[in-house]
Coordinates of C-alpha atoms in Angstrom, one line a residue:
Chain A
M121 CA -27.8 11.8 -13.5
T122 CA -28.2 10.3 -17.1
F123 CA -25.8 11.1 -20.3
D124 CA -27.9 13.6 -21.3
E125 CA -27.6 15.7 -18.2
V126 CA -24.2 14.8 -18.1
L127 CA -23.7 16.4 -21.5
T128 CA -25.9 19.4 -20.7
K129 CA -23.3 20.4 -17.6
L130 CA -20.5 19.9 -20.0
Q131 CA -21.8 21.9 -21.6
S132 CA -22.1 24.9 -19.9
Q133 CA -19.2 24.5 -18.4
F134 CA -17.2 24.2 -21.4
T135 CA -17.1 25.8 -24.7
S136 CA -18.8 24.7 -27.3
N137 CA -15.7 24.4 -29.4
V138 CA -13.7 22.8 -26.7
I139 CA -17.1 20.0 -26.3
L140 CA -18.2 18.9 -30.5
G141 CA -20.8 17.2 -29.1
K142 CA -23.0 14.2 -28.6
D143 CA -21.6 11.2 -31.3
D144 CA -25.2 9.3 -32.0
T145 CA -23.7 5.4 -32.7
K146 CA -25.4 2.5 -31.6
P147 CA -25.8 1.0 -28.8
D148 CA -23.8 3.2 -27.0
A149 CA -23.6 6.6 -27.6
S150 CA -20.2 8.7 -26.9
I151 CA -19.6 13.0 -26.3
K152 CA -16.7 14.5 -28.6
V153 CA -14.8 16.7 -27.0
D154 CA -11.1 18.7 -28.2
A155 CA -7.7 16.8 -27.5
S156 CA -6.2 19.8 -25.7
K157 CA -9.0 20.2 -23.3
I158 CA -9.7 16.2 -21.8
H159 CA -7.6 16.9 -18.7
D160 CA -9.6 20.0 -17.8
I161 CA -13.2 18.2 -18.7
T162 CA -11.4 14.5 -17.1
K163 CA -10.8 16.7 -13.6
Y164 CA -14.2 18.1 -13.8
L165 CA -16.0 14.6 -14.1
R166 CA -13.5 13.4 -11.6
D167 CA -14.6 16.6 -8.9
E168 CA -17.8 17.6 -10.1
L169 CA -19.8 15.4 -11.6
K170 CA -18.2 12.5 -9.2
F171 CA -17.2 10.1 -11.9
E172 CA -15.0 8.4 -9.5
T173 CA -13.4 5.5 -12.0
L174 CA -10.9 5.6 -15.0
S175 CA -12.3 2.0 -16.2
C176 CA -10.9 2.5 -20.3
I177 CA -8.7 4.3 -22.5
S178 CA -9.6 1.9 -26.3
G179 CA -7.2 3.6 -29.4
V180 CA -8.4 2.8 -32.7
D181 CA -8.2 3.5 -36.1
F182 CA -10.6 5.2 -38.7
P183 CA -9.6 5.2 -41.5
A184 CA -12.5 6.0 -43.5
L185 CA -12.2 9.7 -41.4
P186 CA -9.7 9.9 -40.6
A187 CA -8.7 9.8 -37.7
Y188 CA -7.2 7.8 -34.5
A189 CA -9.5 8.0 -31.5
V190 CA -8.4 7.4 -28.5
V191 CA -12.2 6.3 -26.2
Y192 CA -12.3 6.8 -22.1
H193 CA -14.5 5.2 -20.5
F194 CA -15.2 7.1 -17.4
F195 CA -17.7 5.1 -14.9
S196 CA -20.0 6.4 -11.6
F197 CA -20.6 4.2 -8.7
T198 CA -22.8 6.8 -7.5
H199 CA -24.6 7.2 -10.9
K200 CA -24.0 4.0 -11.9
L201 CA -23.9 5.4 -15.5
M202 CA -20.5 4.7 -18.4
L203 CA -20.0 8.0 -19.6
P204 CA -17.6 7.5 -23.5
I205 CA -15.5 10.0 -23.9
K206 CA -14.5 9.9 -27.3
V207 CA -11.0 12.8 -28.1
L208 CA -10.3 12.6 -32.2
L209 CA -6.4 13.2 -34.0
P210 CA -5.6 13.7 -37.4
R211 CA -5.3 10.6 -39.1
Q212 CA -0.9 11.0 -38.9
D213 CA 2.1 10.5 -37.1
G214 CA 3.2 11.2 -34.2
V215 CA -0.2 13.0 -32.5
S216 CA -0.6 13.1 -29.3
V217 CA -3.2 14.2 -26.7
Q218 CA -2.7 15.4 -22.5
S219 CA -2.5 12.2 -20.7
I220 CA -4.7 11.8 -18.0
V221 CA -1.9 10.1 -15.4
D222 CA -2.2 12.6 -12.2
L223 CA -5.9 12.3 -12.1
F224 CA -6.7 8.6 -13.2
K225 CA -3.5 5.9 -11.9
A226 CA -5.2 2.9 -14.3
A227 CA -4.1 5.5 -17.3
N228 CA -0.5 5.2 -16.9
W229 CA -0.4 1.0 -18.0
L230 CA -3.8 2.0 -20.5
E231 CA -2.3 4.8 -22.3
R232 CA 1.0 3.0 -22.7
E233 CA -0.9 0.3 -24.1
T234 CA -3.4 2.7 -27.1
Y235 CA 0.4 4.1 -27.5
D236 CA 1.9 0.5 -28.1
M237 CA -0.7 -0.6 -30.0
L238 CA -1.8 3.1 -32.5
G239 CA 1.0 4.8 -31.6
V240 CA -1.0 7.8 -30.2
T241 CA 1.8 10.0 -27.9
F242 CA 0.5 10.9 -24.7
T243 CA 2.3 14.9 -23.0
G244 CA 3.0 14.2 -19.8
H245 CA 3.1 9.9 -18.9
P246 CA 5.8 9.3 -17.1
D247 CA 6.5 6.5 -18.1
H248 CA 5.8 6.6 -21.6
R249 CA 7.1 3.4 -23.4
R250 CA 5.5 0.1 -24.9
I251 CA 3.7 -2.3 -22.5
L252 CA 3.2 -5.1 -24.6
C253 CA 5.2 -5.7 -28.1
P254 CA 9.1 -5.6 -27.4
E255 CA 10.8 -2.3 -26.7
D256 CA 11.9 -2.0 -30.1
W257 CA 9.0 -3.7 -32.4
E258 CA 8.6 -1.7 -35.5
G259 CA 4.7 -0.1 -36.4
F260 CA 2.1 0.4 -34.5
P261 CA -0.7 -2.9 -35.0
L262 CA -3.6 -1.9 -34.9
R263 CA -2.9 0.7 -37.4
K264 CA -5.6 -0.6 -40.1
D265 CA -3.1 0.3 -42.7
Y266 CA -0.2 -2.3 -40.7
K267 CA 2.5 -4.5 -42.0
T268 CA 4.3 -7.4 -39.8
P269 CA 7.8 -7.1 -40.3
D270 CA 9.5 -10.3 -41.7
Y271 CA 11.6 -9.8 -40.1
Y272 CA 13.0 -9.0 -36.0
N273 CA 16.0 -8.8 -34.9
G274 CA 17.3 -10.8 -37.5
M275 CA 14.1 -13.7 -36.7
P276 CA 11.1 -14.6 -39.1
V277 CA 8.4 -13.5 -38.3
P278 CA 5.4 -16.1 -38.7
L279 CA 2.4 -15.3 -40.5
F280 CA -0.9 -14.8 -39.1
F281 CA -2.5 -13.2 -42.2
E282 CA -1.9 -14.3 -45.9
E283 CA -3.3 -11.6 -47.2
E284 CA -6.1 -8.6 -46.4
G285 CA -9.1 -10.0 -45.7
T286 CA -8.4 -14.0 -45.0
A287 CA -8.4 -16.0 -41.8
P288 CA -5.3 -16.4 -39.9
S289 CA -3.1 -19.6 -41.6
G290 CA -2.1 -21.4 -38.9
G291 CA 1.2 -20.0 -37.2
T292 CA 1.5 -20.7 -33.5
H293 CA -1.0 -18.6 -30.2
Chain B
M128 CA 24.3 -11.3 26.1
E129 CA 24.9 -7.1 26.5
L130 CA 27.8 -7.4 25.0
V131 CA 26.0 -9.5 21.4
H132 CA 23.8 -7.5 21.0
D133 CA 26.3 -4.4 21.6
H134 CA 27.9 -5.7 18.2
L135 CA 25.4 -6.3 16.2
K136 CA 24.0 -3.0 16.8
A137 CA 27.5 -1.5 16.0
T138 CA 27.5 -3.7 12.6
T139 CA 24.4 -2.7 11.6
E140 CA 25.5 1.4 12.1
N141 CA 28.5 0.9 9.8
L142 CA 27.7 -1.2 7.4
K143 CA 27.2 -0.6 4.0
T144 CA 24.6 -2.2 1.9
D145 CA 24.1 -1.3 -1.8
E146 CA 20.6 -1.7 -4.0
L147 CA 20.4 -5.2 -5.4
L148 CA 18.4 -5.2 -9.2
I149 CA 16.4 -8.0 -8.8
N150 CA 14.7 -10.4 -11.8
M151 CA 11.6 -12.4 -10.5
G152 CA 10.4 -14.1 -13.8
P153 CA 9.7 -13.6 -16.3
Q154 CA 10.3 -17.7 -15.7
H155 CA 9.3 -17.9 -12.0
P156 CA 6.6 -20.9 -9.9
S157 CA 6.0 -17.7 -7.9
T158 CA 4.3 -15.4 -10.2
H159 CA 1.1 -17.6 -11.6
G160 CA 2.8 -17.5 -15.0
V161 CA 5.1 -16.1 -17.3
L162 CA 5.0 -12.0 -15.4
R163 CA 8.6 -10.7 -14.6
V164 CA 8.8 -8.5 -12.1
V165 CA 12.1 -6.0 -11.4
I166 CA 12.7 -5.9 -8.3
T167 CA 14.6 -3.0 -6.6
T168 CA 15.8 -5.2 -3.1
D169 CA 18.0 -3.1 0.0
G170 CA 18.5 -6.3 1.4
E171 CA 15.2 -8.8 1.6
I172 CA 13.2 -5.2 1.6
V173 CA 11.7 -4.3 -1.3
K174 CA 12.2 -0.6 -3.5
K175 CA 10.5 -1.0 -6.1
S176 CA 8.9 -3.4 -7.6
V177 CA 7.8 -3.3 -11.5
P178 CA 5.9 -5.2 -13.5
E179 CA 7.2 -5.8 -17.0
L180 CA 4.4 -7.4 -19.6
G181 CA 3.5 -9.2 -22.9
Y182 CA 5.9 -12.7 -22.7
L183 CA 2.2 -14.2 -23.7
H184 CA 1.4 -11.5 -26.5
R185 CA -0.5 -12.6 -29.7
C186 CA -2.2 -9.3 -30.3
F187 CA -5.8 -10.6 -29.9
E188 CA -7.4 -7.5 -30.4
K189 CA -5.8 -7.8 -34.1
H190 CA -6.5 -11.3 -34.5
S191 CA -9.9 -10.5 -33.8
E192 CA -10.6 -8.1 -36.4
A193 CA -9.8 -10.9 -39.0
V194 CA -12.3 -13.3 -38.4
D195 CA -16.0 -12.6 -38.3
W196 CA -17.9 -12.4 -35.8
S197 CA -18.6 -16.2 -33.9
A198 CA -14.9 -16.3 -34.7
V199 CA -13.3 -14.6 -32.1
T200 CA -15.3 -16.5 -29.6
P201 CA -12.2 -18.9 -29.3
Y202 CA -9.6 -16.9 -29.1
V203 CA -11.6 -15.0 -26.1
D204 CA -11.8 -18.4 -24.3
R205 CA -7.6 -18.1 -24.7
L206 CA -8.0 -14.4 -22.4
D207 CA -8.3 -15.3 -18.6
Y208 CA -8.1 -19.4 -19.7
L209 CA -8.8 -20.5 -15.8
A210 CA -12.4 -19.1 -16.4
S211 CA -12.9 -19.4 -20.0
M212 CA -16.9 -19.8 -20.3
N213 CA -17.1 -16.6 -18.8
N214 CA -14.9 -14.5 -21.0
A215 CA -17.4 -16.0 -23.9
M216 CA -19.4 -15.5 -22.3
G217 CA -19.2 -12.2 -21.4
Y218 CA -18.1 -11.4 -25.1
A219 CA -21.5 -12.8 -26.6
I220 CA -23.9 -10.2 -23.7
A221 CA -21.3 -7.6 -26.1
V222 CA -22.4 -9.3 -29.3
E223 CA -25.9 -9.4 -28.7
K224 CA -26.7 -6.4 -26.9
M225 CA -25.6 -4.8 -30.2
L226 CA -27.3 -7.2 -32.4
E227 CA -30.4 -6.2 -30.3
L228 CA -30.5 -10.4 -29.9
E229 CA -32.8 -12.1 -27.6
V230 CA -31.6 -15.1 -25.9
P231 CA -33.9 -18.8 -24.9
R232 CA -34.7 -18.6 -21.3
R233 CA -32.8 -21.9 -21.7
A234 CA -29.5 -20.8 -22.8
E235 CA -29.6 -18.2 -20.2
Y236 CA -29.9 -20.8 -17.4
I237 CA -27.8 -23.4 -18.8
R238 CA -25.4 -20.1 -19.4
V239 CA -25.2 -19.1 -15.8
I240 CA -25.3 -21.9 -14.5
I241 CA -21.6 -23.1 -16.3
A242 CA -20.5 -20.1 -15.6
E243 CA -20.8 -20.7 -11.7
L244 CA -19.5 -23.3 -11.9
Q245 CA -16.4 -21.9 -13.6
R246 CA -16.2 -18.9 -11.8
I247 CA -15.7 -21.9 -8.3
G248 CA -13.6 -23.7 -10.9
S249 CA -11.1 -20.3 -11.1
H250 CA -11.4 -19.6 -7.4
L251 CA -10.5 -22.7 -6.4
M252 CA -7.5 -22.6 -8.7
S253 CA -6.9 -19.2 -7.1
F254 CA -6.7 -20.4 -3.5
G255 CA -4.8 -24.6 -4.0
T256 CA -2.3 -21.9 -5.9
Y257 CA -2.5 -19.3 -3.4
G258 CA -1.5 -21.8 -0.8
L259 CA 0.8 -23.1 -2.8
D260 CA 2.1 -19.7 -1.8
M261 CA 2.9 -19.4 1.1
G262 CA 4.3 -23.6 1.5
A263 CA 1.2 -24.9 2.4
F264 CA 1.1 -28.0 -0.6
T265 CA -2.5 -29.6 0.5
A266 CA -4.3 -27.1 -0.4
F267 CA -2.9 -27.3 -4.2
M268 CA -4.2 -30.7 -4.5
Y269 CA -6.9 -30.5 -2.5
G270 CA -8.0 -27.6 -5.1
F271 CA -6.6 -29.7 -8.3
R272 CA -9.0 -32.5 -6.9
D273 CA -12.3 -31.1 -6.7
R274 CA -11.4 -28.1 -9.5
E275 CA -11.3 -32.2 -11.9
M276 CA -15.1 -32.7 -11.7
I277 CA -15.2 -29.6 -13.0
L278 CA -13.7 -29.7 -15.7
D279 CA -15.3 -33.4 -16.2
I280 CA -18.9 -31.4 -17.0
F281 CA -17.5 -29.4 -19.0
E282 CA -15.8 -31.7 -20.7
A283 CA -19.5 -34.0 -21.0
I284 CA -21.5 -30.7 -21.6
S285 CA -18.2 -28.7 -24.7
G286 CA -15.7 -31.9 -25.2
A287 CA -13.0 -29.6 -24.2
R288 CA -11.2 -29.2 -20.6
L289 CA -10.1 -25.8 -20.8
L290 CA -10.5 -23.7 -23.7
Y291 CA -14.1 -25.0 -24.1
N292 CA -15.4 -22.9 -27.1
Y293 CA -18.8 -22.9 -25.8
M294 CA -20.5 -19.7 -25.2
W295 CA -21.8 -19.0 -29.0
I296 CA -23.5 -15.7 -30.1
G297 CA -26.9 -16.1 -29.3
G298 CA -26.7 -18.7 -26.8
T299 CA -24.6 -21.8 -26.2
Y300 CA -22.6 -23.9 -28.6
R301 CA -24.9 -27.9 -27.5
D302 CA -28.1 -28.6 -25.4
I303 CA -27.6 -29.8 -21.9
T304 CA -28.5 -33.3 -21.4
P305 CA -30.2 -34.8 -17.7
E306 CA -27.1 -36.6 -17.3
I307 CA -24.9 -33.5 -17.1
V308 CA -27.7 -32.0 -15.0
K309 CA -27.5 -35.2 -12.5
S310 CA -24.2 -34.7 -12.4
I311 CA -23.6 -30.7 -12.1
K312 CA -26.4 -31.9 -8.8
D313 CA -23.9 -34.8 -7.5
F314 CA -21.3 -31.8 -7.5
L315 CA -23.2 -29.7 -5.4
V316 CA -23.3 -32.2 -3.2
Y317 CA -20.2 -33.6 -2.8
F318 CA -18.8 -30.0 -2.6
K319 CA -20.8 -28.6 -0.9
P320 CA -19.3 -28.9 2.7
K321 CA -16.3 -28.6 1.4
V322 CA -15.5 -24.9 0.9
E323 CA -16.4 -24.7 5.4
E324 CA -13.0 -27.6 5.0
Y325 CA -11.0 -25.9 3.3
N326 CA -11.5 -22.9 5.0
N327 CA -10.2 -24.6 8.2
L328 CA -7.1 -25.9 6.5
L329 CA -5.9 -23.3 4.8
T330 CA -7.7 -19.1 5.3
Y331 CA -8.2 -20.5 9.2
N332 CA -4.4 -21.9 9.5
K333 CA -2.1 -19.7 11.9
I334 CA 0.4 -19.7 9.6
F335 CA -1.7 -18.5 6.8
V336 CA -3.0 -15.3 8.3
E337 CA 0.5 -14.4 9.7
R338 CA 1.6 -14.8 6.6
T339 CA -1.4 -13.0 4.0
K340 CA -3.0 -10.2 7.2
D341 CA -1.8 -6.8 6.8
I342 CA 0.5 -7.7 3.6
G343 CA -0.6 -5.5 0.3
V344 CA -3.4 -3.6 2.1
I345 CA -5.8 -1.8 -1.2
D346 CA -7.7 0.2 0.0
L347 CA -11.1 1.6 -1.4
K348 CA -9.2 4.7 -2.1
T349 CA -6.5 2.7 -4.8
C350 CA -9.7 1.0 -5.8
F351 CA -11.0 3.8 -7.4
D352 CA -8.2 5.6 -9.1
Y353 CA -6.9 2.1 -10.3
G354 CA -10.5 1.4 -11.5
L355 CA -9.8 -2.2 -9.5
T356 CA -13.1 -4.8 -9.7
G357 CA -14.5 -7.3 -8.6
V358 CA -12.6 -9.4 -5.5
M359 CA -10.5 -6.7 -5.0
L360 CA -12.3 -4.1 -4.8
R361 CA -14.5 -5.4 -2.8
G362 CA -12.1 -6.8 -0.4
A363 CA -11.8 -3.3 0.2
G364 CA -14.9 -3.3 1.7
Y365 CA -16.7 -2.4 -0.9
K366 CA -19.9 -3.8 -1.8
W367 CA -20.4 -3.8 -5.9
D368 CA -21.2 -6.2 -8.0
L369 CA -23.1 -6.5 -11.9
R370 CA -24.3 -9.2 -10.8
K371 CA -26.0 -8.1 -8.4
D372 CA -25.7 -3.9 -9.5
L373 CA -26.0 -4.0 -12.9
P374 CA -27.1 -7.4 -13.6
Y375 CA -27.2 -9.1 -17.0
S376 CA -28.7 -12.6 -18.0
I377 CA -31.2 -14.3 -15.9
Y378 CA -28.8 -12.8 -12.8
P379 CA -31.7 -10.1 -10.5
E380 CA -33.9 -13.7 -10.8
V381 CA -32.0 -15.1 -8.4
Q382 CA -31.1 -14.5 -4.6
F383 CA -27.1 -14.3 -3.9
D384 CA -25.2 -12.5 -1.3
V385 CA -22.4 -10.3 -2.5
P386 CA -19.0 -10.8 0.2
V387 CA -17.1 -8.2 1.4
G388 CA -13.9 -7.9 2.9
T389 CA -14.4 -7.2 7.2
G390 CA -11.1 -6.5 7.8
Q391 CA -11.4 -9.7 10.4
M392 CA -8.0 -10.8 10.8
G393 CA -5.8 -7.5 9.8
T394 CA -6.0 -4.2 8.3
L395 CA -10.1 -3.9 5.7
G396 CA -8.3 -4.8 2.2
D397 CA -5.2 -7.3 3.2
C398 CA -4.7 -10.2 1.3
W399 CA -6.5 -12.5 3.4
D400 CA -9.5 -10.0 2.6
R401 CA -9.3 -11.0 -0.5
H402 CA -8.9 -15.0 0.4
M403 CA -11.7 -14.7 1.9
V404 CA -13.7 -13.4 -0.9
R405 CA -12.5 -15.6 -2.7
M406 CA -13.7 -18.9 -0.8
R407 CA -16.5 -16.6 -0.2
E408 CA -17.6 -16.0 -3.3
M409 CA -17.8 -19.8 -3.9
Q410 CA -20.3 -20.8 -1.2
E411 CA -21.9 -18.5 -3.9
S412 CA -22.6 -19.5 -6.7
I413 CA -23.3 -23.1 -5.1
K414 CA -26.4 -21.3 -3.7
I415 CA -27.1 -19.7 -7.2
V416 CA -26.6 -23.0 -9.3
E417 CA -29.2 -24.5 -6.7
Q418 CA -32.2 -22.3 -7.8
L419 CA -31.2 -23.0 -11.1
I420 CA -30.7 -26.3 -11.6
D421 CA -34.1 -27.9 -11.0
G422 CA -35.7 -25.3 -13.1
I423 CA -34.1 -24.9 -16.4
P424 CA -37.0 -24.6 -18.9
E425 CA -38.0 -26.6 -21.8
G426 CA -37.2 -24.6 -25.4
P427 CA -34.2 -24.2 -27.9
H428 CA -30.0 -24.0 -26.5
R429 CA -29.5 -21.4 -29.1
G430 CA -31.5 -18.4 -30.6
K431 CA -32.3 -17.8 -34.6
V432 CA -28.8 -16.2 -35.1
G433 CA -28.3 -16.6 -39.2
K434 CA -25.5 -18.9 -40.5
V435 CA -23.0 -15.5 -41.5
I436 CA -23.6 -12.8 -38.4
K437 CA -23.8 -8.9 -39.5
V438 CA -24.1 -6.8 -36.8
P439 CA -24.7 -3.5 -37.8
A440 CA -22.4 -0.4 -37.6
G441 CA -21.8 0.8 -34.0
E442 CA -20.7 0.3 -30.3
H443 CA -20.5 -1.2 -27.8
Y444 CA -18.9 -1.3 -24.1
S445 CA -20.3 -4.3 -22.0
R446 CA -18.9 -4.8 -18.6
T447 CA -19.3 -8.8 -17.0
E448 CA -18.1 -9.9 -13.1
C449 CA -15.8 -12.5 -14.2
P450 CA -13.7 -14.0 -11.4
R451 CA -11.0 -11.8 -11.1
G452 CA -13.0 -8.8 -11.9
E453 CA -15.1 -7.4 -14.9
L454 CA -14.1 -8.0 -17.9
A455 CA -14.8 -4.8 -21.0
F456 CA -15.6 -5.5 -25.1
Y457 CA -15.2 -2.4 -26.4
L458 CA -16.9 -3.6 -29.8
V459 CA -16.9 -1.2 -32.3
S460 CA -19.1 -2.3 -35.7
D461 CA -19.4 -0.5 -38.8
G462 CA -21.8 -3.5 -40.8
S463 CA -19.6 -5.9 -42.3
G464 CA -19.4 -9.0 -41.3
K465 CA -16.0 -8.3 -39.6
P466 CA -15.3 -7.0 -36.4
F467 CA -14.0 -3.8 -36.8
R468 CA -12.3 -3.2 -33.5
V469 CA -12.6 -5.4 -30.1
K470 CA -11.0 -3.5 -27.1
C471 CA -10.2 -6.7 -24.5
K472 CA -10.7 -4.2 -20.8
S473 CA -8.7 -6.8 -18.1
P474 CA -9.4 -6.8 -15.4
C475 CA -6.0 -8.9 -14.0
F476 CA -4.4 -5.5 -16.4
M477 CA -5.5 -3.1 -14.1
N478 CA -4.9 -6.0 -11.3
I479 CA -1.2 -5.7 -11.3
A480 CA -0.5 -2.2 -12.4
T481 CA -0.8 -1.5 -8.8
L482 CA 1.8 -4.3 -7.8
D483 CA 4.3 -1.4 -7.3
D484 CA 2.0 1.1 -5.3
I485 CA 1.2 -2.0 -2.9
S486 CA 3.8 -3.7 -2.6
R487 CA 7.1 -1.2 -0.9
G488 CA 8.7 -1.1 2.2
V489 CA 6.9 -5.5 2.1
M490 CA 9.5 -8.3 2.4
V491 CA 10.6 -10.6 -0.7
A492 CA 8.6 -13.4 0.2
D493 CA 5.3 -10.4 0.9
L494 CA 5.5 -9.4 -2.4
V495 CA 5.3 -13.8 -3.5
A496 CA 1.8 -13.1 -1.0
T497 CA 1.2 -10.3 -2.5
I498 CA 1.3 -11.1 -6.2
G499 CA -0.8 -14.0 -5.2
S500 CA -3.7 -12.2 -3.6
L501 CA -4.1 -11.0 -7.1
D502 CA -4.3 -14.0 -8.2
I503 CA -3.3 -13.1 -12.6
V504 CA -3.5 -14.6 -15.1
L505 CA -0.8 -13.5 -17.8
G506 CA -3.5 -14.9 -21.1
E507 CA -5.3 -11.9 -20.0
V508 CA -3.4 -9.8 -18.3
D509 CA -0.9 -9.8 -22.0
R510 CA -3.7 -11.1 -24.6

């Protein structure tokens, strides 16, 4: 099974306002889907099209679109195929997408990381909290307009980036 | 005798036990770095274990967005600091795919030789520390003794012993010299009989087997559910190796086996199986290096890459087989000189997520055995 066959299958299974089409980026293309149906699509991919594992969930901030993107990479050992599924969300606070933890346990920590870094919430997640940053950290670091806070609990935060676009200026690693 | 037995029985029936919350780590010798596990125990039995991460978090992904493509390599080295070469190779391959860049044959040979040596070094570390976790100190010394030789080779080739910055985009940082080739050959001659010796010393040791068999069983369903790769997947008996199944670089040209767990000592997918897969993978890596070391072709060791690397706009998800599993990079480029997004999916992050599921109802000492067999490196978990 190839990428285009999967796309055709998805288009015949779901309506056109759920499967929004192909995002023709090079070298990997992805399938854009509607945020509210990601759970159904994941279930269909896992049970019918034999995508046995969830390889990764990544959050990307696209200020130019503008959108927060959540990208799912499903992998099928049967077809030896990696399938990127992309969900575009409005670029604002408090946007949410369905959690798929009940389908893939791998999603548990990956969704927590996406929330931690990008501030996208996952409805239905059993343990929805930060994972890498401290729980009382303010802001979401991987947003493009993120400003490092000057202080964290009264402690000065070392500055790695002096200004936008310059190389890191030392500090501890 | 009867009387004592009855007395004990009466005590266990009447005794009230409370659950106790224990912090294991972040500073603890058996957590292999700054991992903190919050354990709910009932006496010596683990009821629940929740890993708390982030003590080594450096936000590598944010750093990457501020520097150019080639300057990400040193950061990538610092992910899995026991297998820097493999990490950097994975990143280089991902960027080269986006650049549609052909890497010279000589560079491919050097890369695979070095990556396999690094795999041996990483597994030696795993072997040593796992022995230490199980109370066998000798294995630790032997593992470090042999890893030292690999580090000496890497020092000669790159100038560094832990974080090399050697696998550059388009090739390697420096060329390989005949002296280094000779020292690699010497190492192979020395190391070849050692794996069997270590198996006799530790792997088949009665105490070690008793400690690791039937513990921390990860079956195939759990592997798929948690997206586990590498040794976890092979330990569960599934023959899958990216080097074989979706080959990259010059791996299609070399002959090697993919060792899988067999349940030889107990249950399929237990700690012992995973340990054994690592030991056998070292032998396979020796095979690969032996096949390549005599036939390194002449030519440049780095392709034609400009001083400033400009990656065309696009997205790519690339995976390579690292000692701890499949390390993946999801790269997004907007066509400028800097990465728009570098997402790293680390295999250790997925591995340690299973801990709660596979360690319920075991003894605290067996939890240590389980964490050891997952072979995590916190630099990669926390990034």
